[in-house]
Structures are given as structure tokens and as C-alpha cells.
């Protein structure tokens, strides 16, 4: 074994997996996990922990894996994370824990994400659950949204003895874990549903089909239903479009719509009623994780898929692993290119897309080199489906119906970074509703900080 | 689960259901809608709220069987339950907000309901009656057998004008013809609300633009989540892209791009047709749907 290199993980063959929705990565075996764990240097001043938004004691759990003490490893992780089987699959480890790993200076970083996933999967298969609070404290807290931030906040508060109810607008709990991230990256029944069961086993109640701001307001929850504090983890909102001609044509979808139809409504299974457009040639516009998810989904539904992104490969915001997997599966990357118009046939359907080539200019305010159009480089590409994956802007339902809740210029809820405290007493917020679209683990970090702050607030009352 | 406590067949292919949904019944207002999902495999179907009983905790929905899912829904009986029922969604009708009442009372208002559009018009007219505002209502359908809620509407409307395209009941002709006749006969209207099939709303708007009557329409585009996440329900209003689920469903009818909205509504027609075929043919289905490969 080359100690400089990660123990490789088994994956479904690209050609095979491009035609099914089964999970791409098959995870480590016991032996592989123990071998990989032995690569950890067990640093005293562990940099990896500093890179983790929920500060998992990474060297400690890896030390237990090395010895084969998987249950002990699981208990260490669950002190900090409510969703380890999710994080082990979808966290951008290369820019967090693994990005800081000392092993990574000379060789490859320890495969922390895959080890976390192994431990969580092992615990699930062996029926190990996190331990609930010994004593309830009788205080009621409402959590809005059952995505990563809401589940984390609820789980942490329940462990402290709070009586927590999560309100979810959709018919299924999980938020973006259900409607957004596809089955082949994050299995719904096997992983997401089980992690939600774990949160419930801590005593958390989940009420689905309740749209806060419509079915009931935050003020009503506090004044009429006895909730003493509220955490808002309602996620991102309305999809953004480019504002180019032809964008309202049939066959142009937001990534949110395309993914929701497929993932939440299970359109890819024939026994489900919700239809989806199985294009023949699909163009996905954007370069983030959501764009990769939409592209790989369209591929699995049978299409030829192009990703059109206006910057170069180095600037792709998606995780390196997702880009790598997408390429392996046969997604075509058209980089440094930008759509200028969607061409529409006489019946209102997409028939193609006009694209202009770009080059990178001077760095902009974000420090990234901004793309500039190359004059005269426009060309046309045939396509029957276009999926816009350009991010989202905040949902107005809660901010517009809650008295005294401040929002910023971008209409995101204003909340203190360290505590999630908003401008309204006893109301906290975190995740995409505050930051705009970001990652699962950052939302979990926000949920965790807010749980701590809510506990301090209610204990001090 | 959300039990169906009453089911009635109102007319050919048109059904009414009272559904037990206390949270929705407590907070809904005229103009808003709900989303129902029948069972695990079902679609999320948006339907406007036709009535509600805050004390009993029930919400009344009316639907017409037009495709696969609504046909399947019509098979549900009293005592059956829907798996999911969420709402109220969308903004309430501006006419039915207490703070606008003083303004509303000054106006002469006409409602035009087409087909199953009678269902969402009814709670608005009823609410206005309860708040001392009498409005004129024109309700029309293709033929007598498709009419419903005539007596109920009569009880809450100031003047009720019923029309049928074939003349089998009431005024012979479409709603716009009736409106034109009323205006020509000396009736003046400050405000019009039109709810019904998109093509009917489009023609009402063409007329009211000519007659200079501000007109509100209620749009019912394709939706998935209905809470402002998927963007399926987007439509062009004036120069802006709006989302019917959070910005609507009511919009200024003179600014709506109906032609585009109607095209967008066709988006899943083929898929819907396949599903319908599967439902009608049941066990005898041997392909033709393009999905199962039974004909290969």
C-alpha cells in the first residue's frame, strides 16, 4: 500500500451508472476503511477539525476506525453531526477537512469524507442510533424547514431536552436532500429517510404540508401555539433566469423544477404520476453542484447533455468529484461560453440555443477573473431542452409575513453569523435563507450555532 | 391524512369535495389555492379554494376531470383520504382584503366565471356579500348540463346572469357577449374579475381593454411545489416574469401574455395523454403509451 495515496473506493462503472439511478460511489469495506484510517497522522493541532463547519473531532473518530471500533467512532461523529451519512456523501471535503489535511501536503489527503460515510453506513446497518436526552425541559421550539439546517438545529435542541416541532412546506421531510440532490448521489430511502428517523428518535416531531407565512405565521406560532423560540431554515427560493429572449419557451426549465420532478416526485419511476421532459439534447446552463446534478439526471433519462458555463474549468463552482464523475459519464463541457438567446419553434418549443464564446478578463470584486464576450464568436447549437441552473433568490413568504424580521438588500434574512439571531426577539435563522444558495454542511453549521444560541437564550429567560 | 367528508357530482365531469384540513381552513381567504397529492405516487395538483368552514375545519374544492390525475381523483369517495393537502397558497384576492373595503365599496364590480371558474369566483362574491358589497356576476358554460352552483351564486350575487354557448339555459352566447350587452344597455363597471379557461380570460381582457374596465384574472399554470421554488408557473406580465404561486395567482389581465401562457400549459400534453391511455385501458393495455414497450 502506498501511504501517500488514498485507498481507492469502489464506484459503479461510468457506462453502467449513466443508465441507472443507483448510487455512484459504493463506499469502503471494513478492511478498506481501517487501511485508510491508518494513514491519519493523528495531528495534535488538527487542521482538519478547523476546516469542518460543525467541528467533528476527526482524528478521534478516525483513530477508532483504525482499531475497528466503529460504534465508538459513530458516537464521536454524532456528538457534532446529525447527518453523517449525508455529509460523508455530499460535503465539499476537498475545500474543507481534506483541504487542510497535513497528509495532503506531500501526498493525497486522508479520505475523511469516505471514512465518515463508512462509519455512518455501518451504524445504520447495525441499528446504532444517537442517544436521546435523558430529561425533557418542557420548552417548545419551532423549526421551519426540514432541510440540513433545520434537522441539525432540531436534533441539537432535542438532545438538550427541548420539545421541538419541525414545520415542512412540502409533503416529505428533508428539504434539498429530498428535492434537490439526486438519488445516485444520495439515496432517499436508504440514507435520507434513515437519518431523518434518527432525528425523530431524539423526540423531534415533524409536521409536513405546513407553509409558514401562509398556513400559519411565526407570530401565531409564538402567540397561539406556545413556541418560545423559532429557527428559520426555510432554504433558498425562486430560481433565477438569465433574462434572454426565448426563456419562457416550452422546454426551458429551472434546475429546481427539473430536479424536483425527478427527485421528490420520482418522475424517473414509471409508477409515479408526475411527468418529466426526457429531452434528446439537453443544454444545462451553469457550473455549480446543482448544474452537475441536473446534467447527470438528464443523461440518465437518456439525453445527450452539454454543460454551458461562462468561465473556465478552474472556476467551476461544483465539487471536483462531481465534475470528474460527470465527465466520466459522458457529459460534454462547453466552457467559456454563454447563451445569448433561446431559439423557439412555431409551437413555442425550444429548438436551439445561441451561444457566444468568452475569454477571461481582469479579476472582479470577488477576485475571480470575469468573463468577457469575444465579438463575432456567436454560434448556434441545436437543443430541445434547456435547464437553467443559475442559483436562486430568497423566498418572500416568511419575511413578508413576519413583523419585525429584517432582510437585507438581497432580500435574505439578516442574522448574526455566530448565533443566527435575527432582528426579531426569539427568532433565529440560518442556512440558504440567510446566506443565499450554499452547501449542506454550511447550513448544518448555521443550524448548530443557532441551537446553541437558542438554548442560551431560553435558559437565560 | 386529509379525509374527504363530502363528495358531490355537480355536473358532467365536475366534482365537489369537502376536505378536512384544519390549518388550511383556519387561514385561507378567497383567491387562494391549495395543492393536493392523492397518494404516494400522485402528482401535486393545484386547485383553487371554492369555500371553507373555519369551525368544521373543512375546505371545499371543485375540479373537472380533464386528464389522468383528475380522473383518478374523481374515483375517491367520501371517507377516503388524500395523503397530502397543503395551503393556503398564493395571495388572497385584493378585493377580499379588509383594508381595501372602503375602496371596494365605491366600485361597481362585475365577475365573469367560465366553466369550472365558477368555483373560485363563488367565495369572492360570497365574501363581498358578507361585507356589504353587491356585485354582478356573469357565469357561463358550454351547455346546461355543465352548469353548477346557480342557486348558490344567486344567493350571494347582486345580479346574476347565466349564459350557455348553445342557448340551452339563460342567455344564448358567451360571457363576453353578455357583458357587452350589459354595457350597451347602460351598465357601467369600474372593475372586472374574470376566472375560467385561459382562452376565455384572454377574450374577456380583449373586450374590457376596449371598454376601459380594469380586469383581474386568476392564472392556473403548471406548478410543482407551489411555494416559490421550482419556477414552473412563471408567466410574463407586462415586461416582467412573475411566478403565479407567490406573486399571484391574480394578475392584471391587460398585462398578461395569454398566448405564451397557453402554450406553456401544453408542455406535458403528450406525457399526460400516455398516462390517460394507461388508465383507460387498464389490464388490457399492451403498449402505445410510448413508455412500457408493450408494443415492441
XYZ file of C-alpha atoms in Angstrom, chain A residues 17 23 32-33 36-37 39 41 45 53 65 76 79 87 100 126 150 154 159 202 310 360 373 383 405 421 432:
27
model
C -24.263 4.062 -13.987
C -25.638 5.238 -6.161
C -10.554 -0.604 3.261
C -11.798 1.826 5.910
C -7.402 4.285 5.026
C -7.733 5.256 8.714
C -2.979 6.893 7.001
C -1.208 11.194 11.294
C -3.127 20.502 16.337
C -18.158 23.716 9.746
C -11.952 3.293 12.841
C -17.835 10.696 18.331
C -21.736 14.478 19.064
C -22.223 14.715 4.860
C -6.467 21.195 5.435
C -26.111 -2.294 12.683
C -33.434 22.665 10.328
C -33.801 20.432 15.826
C -30.559 16.343 22.656
C -34.397 12.065 19.523
C -19.185 31.195 -18.949
C -11.328 35.724 -19.010
C -17.601 38.228 -24.674
C -31.230 21.555 -28.421
C -37.957 40.479 10.679
C -30.011 35.797 15.935
C -29.649 29.366 2.497
